C-alpha cells in the first residue's frame, strides 16, 4: 500500500504522459486536482456507469496505472468529483442580502440552472437514483446541497426561528426545483427564460400560502413585497394573478368564497 | 430447484408450525399470501435491514425453511411486499369525479396520510433511499405510484392534453406530498388535521399560479372554484389569503405591484 501514496508517484507514468502531450510536469497536488477536474467533466456529461478509468486516463493524458496511483478506483474518483460538484453548487446559492427578494432568488436560480445544464447527465443520473455507482456518500452530498439551499433561503427570509410550516414550504420548493430541473433536462419543454422566473414565482406563492398559517412570515412578506420592483418576478406574478383571478370565469366564485359563511 | 416450487411444500414444516399454533392447514396460495402479509407488516414497522427471514417466519408461525421454500430470500419477499404496498397506495388515489375538487383531493390525502402512518418505517426507509435493500425494483414501484398519483390528479382536472406547465405543477406537488410526509413522520410538528388541508391548499395555489401561464387551465379552474363549498379547503384558502393579503403590511405593496408599470 505504501507505493500507492501520492508522494511516490511513478516516474515512468509521468514520462509516458509527457511524451504524448509535452507540458510542464504536474506536481502531486496538481495532478490530483487535474484528475478530479477531468473526472468531474466526464461524470457531468455521462452517467457514472458509462465512464471508465480508461476514459478518465485518456482525457487527462495519463495512464491507467497513474490514475490508480492517486485513486483506488472509479468509485473513489466519482465520490470526490461529486463532493466537488456539491461544493460548487452550494457556492452558487450564496447571494448578497441586498435588493428585492425575488430578484435575488432569480439570480440564484439562473446560476443553479446553469449548473444543471453544464452537468446534465451526471445531475440526472445522481438524482434519478438509478445509478449503479450510487452510494451512501452520494446521498450525503445531495443532502448537504439541499441543506445549503434551505439555509440560504431561510437566511434571506431573515427569520431566525422558522416555523415548521415555513421549513416545510422551503424544503418542498427545493424538491420542486430538483424535479423541475430533471424533467426540464429530459425534454426542455420550455426555454430556461420561462422556467427560471416560474420557479421563483412558485416560491413566492408558496410562501404567501404559508403566511396564512404563520403571522411572523406574513409580516416579513409585507416588507419583501414593499421592496419589490415593478419589473421583478414577484411583481409580474402579482399582475398575472390579478389578471387571471379578475377574469369572469374566476372572479365571481372567488368573491363568493372569500365571504365568510353565515353560521 | 424443483423442490423449491410451492406445490411441493415440506410437510414436516407445516406440522411444526401446526404444533406451535394449532390452526387449519393453509393452502399453498394462502400460505404465500400470509407470508407476504406478515412481511408487509414487518417491513412497514421497521427498515428492511432490521427485518430478518427469522422474524418473518416467527411472525407467520412458520419455520425458516418454509419461508425459503416460498421465496428465495429476504430481497424477494421485500420486493413482493413493496409491490403490494404500491398497489394498495395507488388504489387509495382512486376517487369519484363527483363533488368539489378540493374535497375530493382532501379525501384522497386523508387515505394517503393514513397509509403513510400505518407504514411509517417502511415508507421512510424506502423514500429516504438509504436502505441497503433498495433495488431498481423498488425504484420502479415508487415511479409507478407517482405516475398513478399524477394520472389521477390530471384525470380529476379533466384536461385530456395537459400542458407542460400543468404536468410539472402536479409532479412537483406530488414531490411536496412525499417530502412533507417524510418530515412529518420524523417529528410530527403539526397534527394530521393541519397537514392534510394544507397540502390540498398548496395544490390549489400551485394550480392557480400555473393558470397564469395556461389559459385552458384558467378556464377549468373557474369551473372548479364555482363548484367549491364555503366550508371546503379551497374556500378556506381563499378566505385566509384574502385576510392575509388585506393586512396593511401587504395590501398597499400588492396594489402598487398589480398596477402595470407605465412604460
Coordinates of C-alpha atoms in Angstrom, one line a residue:
Chain A
X1 CA 0.0 0.0 0.0
X2 CA 2.9 2.4 0.7
X3 CA 3.8 2.5 -3.0
X4 CA 0.3 3.8 -3.6
X5 CA 0.8 7.1 -1.7
X6 CA 0.8 10.2 -4.0
X7 CA 4.2 11.2 -2.6
X8 CA 5.7 8.2 -4.5
X9 CA 4.4 9.0 -8.0
X10 CA 5.7 6.5 -10.6
X11 CA 8.1 8.5 -12.7
X12 CA 7.6 6.2 -15.8
X13 CA 3.9 7.0 -15.9
X14 CA 4.5 10.7 -15.7
X15 CA 7.0 10.5 -18.5
X16 CA 4.7 8.4 -20.6
X17 CA 2.1 11.1 -20.2
X18 CA 4.6 13.8 -21.1
X19 CA 5.7 12.0 -24.3
X20 CA 2.1 12.2 -25.6
X21 CA 1.3 15.8 -24.7
X22 CA 4.5 17.7 -23.9
X23 CA 3.8 20.0 -21.0
X24 CA 5.2 21.0 -17.6
X25 CA 5.3 18.1 -15.2
X26 CA 2.4 18.4 -12.8
X27 CA 3.0 18.3 -9.0
X28 CA 1.3 15.6 -7.0
X29 CA -1.4 18.1 -5.9
X30 CA -1.8 19.5 -9.4
X31 CA -2.1 16.0 -10.9
X32 CA -4.7 15.0 -8.3
X33 CA -6.7 18.2 -9.0
X34 CA -6.4 17.6 -12.7
X35 CA -7.7 14.0 -12.4
X36 CA -10.7 15.2 -10.3
X37 CA -11.4 18.0 -12.8
X38 CA -11.3 15.6 -15.7
X39 CA -13.4 13.1 -13.9
X40 CA -16.0 15.8 -13.0
X41 CA -16.2 16.8 -16.6
X42 CA -16.8 13.2 -17.8
X43 CA -19.2 12.4 -14.9
X44 CA -21.1 15.6 -15.8
X45 CA -21.6 14.5 -19.5
X46 CA -22.3 10.8 -18.9
X47 CA -23.9 8.5 -16.4
X48 CA -21.2 7.2 -14.0
X49 CA -21.6 3.6 -15.3
X50 CA -20.6 5.0 -18.8
X51 CA -17.3 6.4 -17.6
X52 CA -14.3 4.1 -17.2
X53 CA -10.9 4.7 -15.6
X54 CA -9.5 4.3 -19.1
X55 CA -11.7 7.2 -20.2
X56 CA -10.5 9.4 -17.3
X57 CA -6.9 8.4 -18.0
X58 CA -7.2 9.2 -21.7
X59 CA -8.9 12.6 -21.1
X60 CA -6.2 13.5 -18.5
X61 CA -3.4 12.5 -20.9
X62 CA -2.3 10.0 -18.2
X63 CA -2.1 6.2 -17.9
X64 CA -4.5 3.9 -16.2
X65 CA -1.9 2.9 -13.5
X66 CA -1.3 6.6 -12.8
X67 CA -5.0 7.2 -12.1
X68 CA -5.0 4.1 -9.8
X69 CA -1.9 5.6 -8.1
X70 CA -4.0 8.6 -7.0
X71 CA -7.4 6.9 -6.5
X72 CA -8.2 3.3 -5.5
X73 CA -10.9 3.1 -8.2
X74 CA -13.7 4.7 -10.1
X75 CA -16.0 4.9 -7.1
X76 CA -13.5 7.0 -5.1
X77 CA -13.0 9.3 -8.1
X78 CA -16.7 9.6 -8.6
X79 CA -17.3 10.4 -4.9
X80 CA -14.6 13.0 -4.9
X81 CA -15.9 14.6 -8.1
X82 CA -19.4 14.5 -6.5
X83 CA -18.1 16.3 -3.4
X84 CA -16.5 19.0 -5.6
X85 CA -19.7 19.4 -7.6
X86 CA -21.8 19.6 -4.5
X87 CA -19.5 22.3 -3.0
X88 CA -19.6 24.2 -6.3
X89 CA -23.4 24.0 -6.4
X90 CA -23.8 25.1 -2.8
X91 CA -21.5 28.0 -3.6
X92 CA -23.9 29.2 -6.3
X93 CA -26.6 29.6 -3.7
X94 CA -24.7 32.4 -2.0
X95 CA -26.2 35.7 -2.8
X96 CA -26.0 39.2 -1.2
X97 CA -28.8 40.2 1.1
X98 CA -29.4 43.4 -0.9
X99 CA -32.2 44.2 -3.3
X100 CA -35.7 42.8 -3.9
X101 CA -36.0 39.2 -2.7
X102 CA -37.5 37.8 -5.9
X103 CA -34.6 39.3 -7.9
X104 CA -32.0 37.7 -5.5
X105 CA -33.7 34.3 -5.9
X106 CA -33.9 34.8 -9.7
X107 CA -30.1 35.3 -9.9
X108 CA -29.6 32.2 -7.7
X109 CA -31.9 30.2 -9.9
X110 CA -30.0 31.4 -13.0
X111 CA -26.7 30.1 -11.6
X112 CA -28.5 26.9 -10.4
X113 CA -30.0 26.1 -13.9
X114 CA -26.7 27.0 -15.5
X115 CA -25.0 24.4 -13.2
X116 CA -27.8 21.8 -14.0
X117 CA -27.3 22.3 -17.8
X118 CA -23.5 22.0 -17.6
X119 CA -23.7 18.8 -15.5
X120 CA -26.8 17.4 -17.2
X121 CA -26.1 13.7 -17.5
X122 CA -24.4 13.5 -14.0
X123 CA -27.1 15.5 -12.4
X124 CA -29.8 13.3 -13.9
X125 CA -28.0 10.0 -13.0
X126 CA -27.5 11.2 -9.5
X127 CA -31.0 12.4 -8.7
X128 CA -32.8 9.7 -10.7
X129 CA -31.1 7.4 -8.2
X130 CA -30.9 4.6 -10.7
X131 CA -27.1 4.7 -10.9
X132 CA -25.3 1.5 -10.0
X133 CA -22.5 3.7 -8.7
X134 CA -24.9 5.4 -6.2
X135 CA -23.6 5.2 -2.6
X136 CA -24.4 6.4 0.8
X137 CA -21.8 9.0 0.2
X138 CA -23.7 10.3 -2.9
X139 CA -26.8 10.6 -0.7
X140 CA -24.8 12.6 1.9
X141 CA -23.6 15.0 -0.8
X142 CA -27.2 15.5 -2.1
X143 CA -28.4 16.1 1.5
X144 CA -25.7 18.7 2.1
X145 CA -26.6 20.6 -1.0
X146 CA -30.3 20.5 -0.1
X147 CA -29.5 21.8 3.4
X148 CA -27.3 24.5 2.0
X149 CA -30.1 25.6 -0.3
X150 CA -32.6 25.6 2.6
X151 CA -30.3 27.6 4.9
X152 CA -29.6 30.2 2.2
X153 CA -33.3 30.7 1.6
X154 CA -34.2 30.9 5.3
X155 CA -31.3 33.3 5.8
X156 CA -32.7 35.6 3.0
X157 CA -36.1 35.5 4.7
X158 CA -34.4 36.6 7.9
X159 CA -36.5 34.7 10.4
X160 CA -34.1 33.3 13.0
X161 CA -36.5 30.7 14.2
X162 CA -38.5 29.5 11.2
X163 CA -41.9 27.8 11.9
X164 CA -42.4 24.2 10.9
X165 CA -44.7 25.3 8.1
X166 CA -42.1 27.7 6.7
X167 CA -39.4 25.0 6.9
X168 CA -41.7 22.5 5.1
X169 CA -42.6 25.1 2.4
X170 CA -38.9 25.8 1.6
X171 CA -38.0 22.1 1.7
X172 CA -40.9 21.3 -0.7
X173 CA -39.9 24.1 -3.0
X174 CA -36.3 22.7 -3.2
X175 CA -37.8 19.4 -4.2
X176 CA -39.9 21.2 -6.8
X177 CA -36.7 22.8 -8.2
X178 CA -35.0 19.4 -8.4
X179 CA -37.9 17.6 -10.1
X180 CA -38.5 20.5 -12.4
X181 CA -34.8 20.6 -13.4
X182 CA -34.8 16.8 -14.1
X183 CA -38.0 17.0 -16.2
X184 CA -36.7 20.0 -18.0
X185 CA -33.3 18.3 -18.8
X186 CA -35.2 15.3 -20.2
X187 CA -37.1 17.2 -22.9
X188 CA -36.8 21.0 -22.3
X189 CA -40.5 21.7 -22.9
X190 CA -39.9 25.4 -22.1
X191 CA -36.9 27.7 -22.5
X192 CA -34.8 28.4 -19.4
X193 CA -36.1 32.0 -19.5
X194 CA -39.6 30.6 -18.7
X195 CA -38.6 28.0 -16.1
X196 CA -36.3 30.4 -14.1
X197 CA -38.9 33.1 -13.2
X198 CA -41.7 30.5 -12.8
X199 CA -39.7 28.6 -10.1
X200 CA -39.1 31.9 -8.4
X201 CA -42.8 32.8 -8.5
X202 CA -43.8 29.4 -7.2
X203 CA -41.7 30.0 -4.1
X204 CA -43.3 33.5 -3.7
X205 CA -46.7 31.9 -4.0
X206 CA -45.9 29.0 -1.6
X207 CA -44.6 31.5 1.0
X208 CA -47.7 33.5 0.6
X209 CA -49.9 30.4 1.3
X210 CA -47.6 29.6 4.3
X211 CA -48.1 33.1 5.6
X212 CA -51.8 32.4 6.1
X213 CA -50.6 30.0 8.9
X214 CA -47.5 31.9 10.0
X215 CA -48.2 35.6 11.2
X216 CA -44.4 36.2 11.6
X217 CA -43.9 35.2 7.9
X218 CA -46.8 37.4 6.9
X219 CA -45.2 40.4 8.4
X220 CA -41.9 39.6 6.8
X221 CA -43.6 39.2 3.4
X222 CA -45.1 42.6 3.8
X223 CA -41.5 44.1 4.0
X224 CA -40.4 42.0 1.0
X225 CA -43.3 42.9 -1.3
X226 CA -42.7 46.6 -0.3
X227 CA -39.1 46.3 -1.7
X228 CA -40.1 44.6 -5.0
X229 CA -39.7 46.5 -8.2
X230 CA -42.5 46.7 -10.9
X231 CA -40.4 44.7 -13.4
X232 CA -39.3 41.9 -11.0
X233 CA -40.5 38.3 -10.9
X234 CA -42.8 38.9 -7.9
X235 CA -44.5 41.9 -9.4
X236 CA -45.1 40.0 -12.6
X237 CA -46.7 37.2 -10.6
X238 CA -48.9 39.7 -8.8
X239 CA -50.0 41.3 -12.1
X240 CA -50.5 37.9 -13.9
X241 CA -52.5 36.6 -10.9
X242 CA -54.6 39.8 -10.7
X243 CA -55.4 39.3 -14.4
X244 CA -56.2 35.6 -14.2
X245 CA -58.3 36.0 -11.0
X246 CA -60.2 39.0 -12.4
X247 CA -61.4 37.0 -15.4
X248 CA -65.2 36.4 -15.4
X249 CA -64.6 32.7 -15.1
X250 CA -63.0 33.1 -11.6
X251 CA -63.8 36.5 -10.1
X252 CA -67.4 35.7 -9.1
X253 CA -66.6 32.4 -7.5
X254 CA -63.6 33.8 -5.6
X255 CA -65.6 36.7 -4.3
X256 CA -68.3 34.3 -3.1
X257 CA -65.8 32.0 -1.4
X258 CA -63.9 35.0 0.2
X259 CA -67.1 36.0 2.0
X260 CA -67.3 34.1 5.4
X261 CA -70.2 31.7 5.5
X262 CA -73.0 32.9 7.7
X263 CA -73.1 30.4 10.6
Chain B
X1 CA -34.6 -26.1 -7.8
X2 CA -37.7 -28.3 -8.4
X3 CA -38.0 -29.0 -4.6
X4 CA -38.4 -25.2 -4.1
X5 CA -41.7 -25.0 -6.0
X6 CA -44.6 -24.2 -3.7
X7 CA -46.5 -27.3 -5.0
X8 CA -44.1 -29.5 -3.1
X9 CA -44.5 -27.9 0.4
X10 CA -42.4 -29.7 3.1
X11 CA -45.0 -31.5 5.2
X12 CA -42.7 -31.5 8.3
X13 CA -42.5 -27.7 8.4
X14 CA -46.2 -27.3 8.2
X15 CA -46.7 -29.8 11.0
X16 CA -44.0 -28.0 13.1
X17 CA -45.9 -24.8 12.6
X18 CA -49.2 -26.5 13.5
X19 CA -47.8 -27.8 16.8
X20 CA -47.0 -24.3 17.9
X21 CA -50.2 -22.6 16.9
X22 CA -52.9 -25.1 16.1
X23 CA -54.9 -23.9 13.1
X24 CA -56.3 -25.1 9.8
X25 CA -53.5 -26.0 7.4
X26 CA -53.1 -23.3 4.8
X27 CA -53.2 -24.0 1.1
X28 CA -50.1 -23.1 -1.0
X29 CA -51.7 -19.8 -2.2
X30 CA -52.9 -19.0 1.3
X31 CA -49.5 -19.6 2.8
X32 CA -47.8 -17.5 0.2
X33 CA -50.3 -14.6 0.8
X34 CA -49.9 -15.0 4.5
X35 CA -46.1 -14.7 4.3
X36 CA -46.4 -11.6 2.1
X37 CA -48.9 -10.0 4.5
X38 CA -46.7 -10.7 7.5
X39 CA -43.6 -9.4 5.7
X40 CA -45.5 -6.3 4.6
X41 CA -46.5 -5.7 8.2
X42 CA -42.9 -6.1 9.5
X43 CA -41.4 -4.0 6.6
X44 CA -44.0 -1.3 7.4
X45 CA -42.9 -1.1 11.0
X46 CA -39.1 -1.4 10.6
X47 CA -36.4 -0.6 8.0
X48 CA -35.8 -3.6 5.7
X49 CA -32.3 -4.2 7.1
X50 CA -33.9 -4.6 10.5
X51 CA -36.2 -7.5 9.4
X52 CA -34.8 -11.0 9.1
X53 CA -36.2 -14.1 7.5
X54 CA -36.3 -15.5 11.0
X55 CA -38.5 -12.5 12.1
X56 CA -40.9 -13.2 9.2
X57 CA -41.0 -16.9 10.0
X58 CA -41.7 -16.3 13.7
X59 CA -44.5 -13.8 12.9
X60 CA -46.1 -16.2 10.4
X61 CA -45.8 -19.1 12.8
X62 CA -43.7 -20.9 10.2
X63 CA -40.1 -22.2 10.0
X64 CA -37.2 -20.5 8.3
X65 CA -37.0 -23.3 5.7
X66 CA -40.7 -22.9 4.9
X67 CA -40.2 -19.2 4.2
X68 CA -37.3 -20.1 1.9
X69 CA -39.5 -22.7 0.3
X70 CA -41.8 -19.9 -1.0
X71 CA -39.3 -17.1 -1.5
X72 CA -35.6 -17.3 -2.5
X73 CA -34.7 -14.8 0.2
X74 CA -35.5 -11.5 2.0
X75 CA -35.0 -9.4 -1.1
X76 CA -37.7 -11.3 -3.0
X77 CA -40.1 -11.0 -0.1
X78 CA -39.3 -7.3 0.3
X79 CA -39.9 -6.6 -3.3
X80 CA -43.2 -8.6 -3.3
X81 CA -44.4 -6.8 -0.2
X82 CA -43.4 -3.5 -1.8
X83 CA -45.4 -4.2 -5.0
X84 CA -48.4 -5.0 -2.8
X85 CA -47.9 -1.8 -0.8
X86 CA -47.5 0.2 -4.0
X87 CA -50.7 -1.3 -5.5
X88 CA -52.6 -0.6 -2.2
X89 CA -51.4 3.0 -2.2
X90 CA -52.2 3.6 -5.8
X91 CA -55.7 2.2 -5.1
X92 CA -56.2 4.9 -2.4
X93 CA -55.8 7.6 -5.0
X94 CA -59.0 6.4 -6.8
X95 CA -61.8 8.8 -6.1
X96 CA -65.1 9.6 -7.7
X97 CA -65.3 12.6 -10.1
X98 CA -68.2 14.0 -8.1
X99 CA -68.3 17.0 -5.8
X100 CA -65.9 19.9 -5.3
X101 CA -62.4 19.2 -6.4
X102 CA -60.7 20.3 -3.1
X103 CA -62.9 18.0 -1.1
X104 CA -62.1 15.1 -3.4
X105 CA -58.4 15.8 -3.0
X106 CA -58.9 16.2 0.7
X107 CA -60.4 12.7 1.0
X108 CA -57.6 11.2 -1.1
X109 CA -55.0 12.9 1.1
X110 CA -56.7 11.5 4.2
X111 CA -56.3 8.0 2.8
X112 CA -52.7 8.7 1.7
X113 CA -51.7 10.1 5.1
X114 CA -53.4 7.1 6.8
X115 CA -51.3 4.8 4.6
X116 CA -48.1 6.7 5.4
X117 CA -48.8 6.5 9.1
X118 CA -49.5 2.8 9.1
X119 CA -46.4 2.0 7.0
X120 CA -44.2 4.7 8.7
X121 CA -40.8 2.9 9.0
X122 CA -41.0 1.2 5.6
X123 CA -42.2 4.4 3.9
X124 CA -39.4 6.3 5.4
X125 CA -36.7 3.7 4.6
X126 CA -37.9 3.4 1.0
X127 CA -38.1 7.2 0.2
X128 CA -35.0 8.2 2.1
X129 CA -33.2 5.9 -0.3
X130 CA -30.6 5.0 2.3
X131 CA -31.8 1.4 2.6
X132 CA -29.2 -1.3 1.8
X133 CA -32.1 -3.4 0.5
X134 CA -33.0 -0.7 -2.1
X135 CA -33.1 -2.1 -5.6
X136 CA -34.0 -1.0 -9.2
X137 CA -37.3 -2.8 -8.5
X138 CA -38.0 -0.5 -5.5
X139 CA -37.4 2.5 -7.8
X140 CA -39.9 1.1 -10.3
X141 CA -42.6 0.7 -7.6
X142 CA -42.1 4.3 -6.4
X143 CA -42.3 5.5 -10.0
X144 CA -45.5 3.6 -10.6
X145 CA -47.1 5.1 -7.6
X146 CA -46.0 8.6 -8.6
X147 CA -47.4 8.1 -12.1
X148 CA -50.7 6.7 -10.7
X149 CA -51.0 9.8 -8.4
X150 CA -50.2 12.2 -11.3
X151 CA -52.7 10.4 -13.7
X152 CA -55.5 10.6 -11.0
X153 CA -55.0 14.3 -10.4
X154 CA -54.9 15.1 -14.2
X155 CA -58.0 12.9 -14.6
X156 CA -59.8 15.0 -12.0
X157 CA -58.7 18.2 -13.7
X158 CA -60.3 16.8 -16.8
X159 CA -57.8 18.2 -19.3
X160 CA -57.1 15.5 -21.9
X161 CA -53.9 17.1 -23.1
X162 CA -52.2 18.7 -20.1
X163 CA -49.7 21.5 -20.8
X164 CA -46.0 21.0 -19.8
X165 CA -46.5 23.6 -17.0
X166 CA -49.5 21.7 -15.6
X167 CA -47.7 18.4 -15.7
X168 CA -44.8 20.0 -13.9
X169 CA -47.0 21.6 -11.3
X170 CA -48.7 18.3 -10.5
X171 CA -45.4 16.4 -10.4
X172 CA -43.8 19.0 -8.1
X173 CA -46.8 18.9 -5.8
X174 CA -46.5 15.0 -5.6
X175 CA -42.9 15.5 -4.5
X176 CA -44.1 18.1 -2.0
X177 CA -46.6 15.5 -0.6
X178 CA -43.7 12.9 -0.3
X179 CA -41.3 15.3 1.4
X180 CA -43.9 16.7 3.7
X181 CA -45.0 13.2 4.7
X182 CA -41.4 12.2 5.4
X183 CA -40.7 15.3 7.5
X184 CA -44.0 14.9 9.3
X185 CA -43.3 11.2 10.2
X186 CA -39.9 12.2 11.6
X187 CA -41.2 14.6 14.2
X188 CA -45.0 15.3 13.6
X189 CA -44.6 19.1 14.1
X190 CA -48.3 19.6 13.3
X191 CA -51.4 17.3 13.6
X192 CA -52.6 15.4 10.5
X193 CA -55.7 17.6 10.6
X194 CA -53.4 20.6 9.8
X195 CA -51.1 18.9 7.2
X196 CA -54.0 17.3 5.2
X197 CA -55.9 20.5 4.2
X198 CA -52.6 22.5 3.9
X199 CA -51.3 20.0 1.2
X200 CA -54.6 20.3 -0.6
X201 CA -54.4 24.1 -0.5
X202 CA -50.9 24.1 -1.8
X203 CA -52.0 22.2 -4.9
X204 CA -54.9 24.7 -5.3
X205 CA -52.4 27.6 -5.1
X206 CA -49.9 26.0 -7.4
X207 CA -52.6 25.3 -10.0
X208 CA -53.7 28.9 -9.7
X209 CA -50.1 30.1 -10.4
X210 CA -49.8 27.7 -13.3
X211 CA -53.1 29.0 -14.7
X212 CA -51.4 32.4 -15.3
X213 CA -49.4 30.5 -17.9
X214 CA -52.1 28.1 -19.1
X215 CA -55.4 29.7 -20.3
X216 CA -57.1 26.3 -20.7
X217 CA -56.3 25.5 -17.0
X218 CA -57.5 29.0 -16.0
X219 CA -60.9 28.2 -17.6
X220 CA -61.1 24.9 -15.9
X221 CA -60.2 26.4 -12.5
X222 CA -63.1 28.8 -13.0
X223 CA -65.5 25.8 -13.1
X224 CA -63.8 24.2 -10.1
X225 CA -64.0 27.3 -7.9
X226 CA -67.6 27.7 -8.9
X227 CA -68.3 24.2 -7.5
X228 CA -66.4 24.8 -4.2
X229 CA -68.4 25.0 -1.0
X230 CA -67.9 27.7 1.7
X231 CA -66.6 25.1 4.2
X232 CA -64.2 23.3 1.8
X233 CA -60.4 23.5 1.8
X234 CA -60.3 25.8 -1.3
X235 CA -62.8 28.3 0.3
X236 CA -60.8 28.4 3.5
X237 CA -57.6 29.1 1.5
X238 CA -59.4 31.9 -0.4
X239 CA -60.6 33.4 2.9
X240 CA -57.3 33.0 4.6
X241 CA -55.4 34.6 1.7
X242 CA -57.9 37.4 1.4
X243 CA -57.3 38.1 5.1
X244 CA -53.5 37.9 4.9
X245 CA -53.3 39.9 1.7
X246 CA -55.7 42.6 3.0
X247 CA -53.4 43.3 6.0
X248 CA -51.8 46.8 6.0
X249 CA -48.4 45.1 5.8
X250 CA -49.2 43.6 2.3
X251 CA -52.2 45.3 0.7
X252 CA -50.5 48.6 -0.3
X253 CA -47.5 46.8 -1.8
X254 CA -49.6 44.3 -3.7
X255 CA -51.9 47.0 -5.1
X256 CA -48.8 49.0 -6.3
X257 CA -47.3 45.9 -7.9
X258 CA -50.6 44.9 -9.5
X259 CA -50.7 48.2 -11.4
X260 CA -48.7 47.8 -14.7
X261 CA -45.6 50.0 -14.9
X262 CA -46.0 53.0 -17.1
X263 CA -43.5 52.3 -19.9

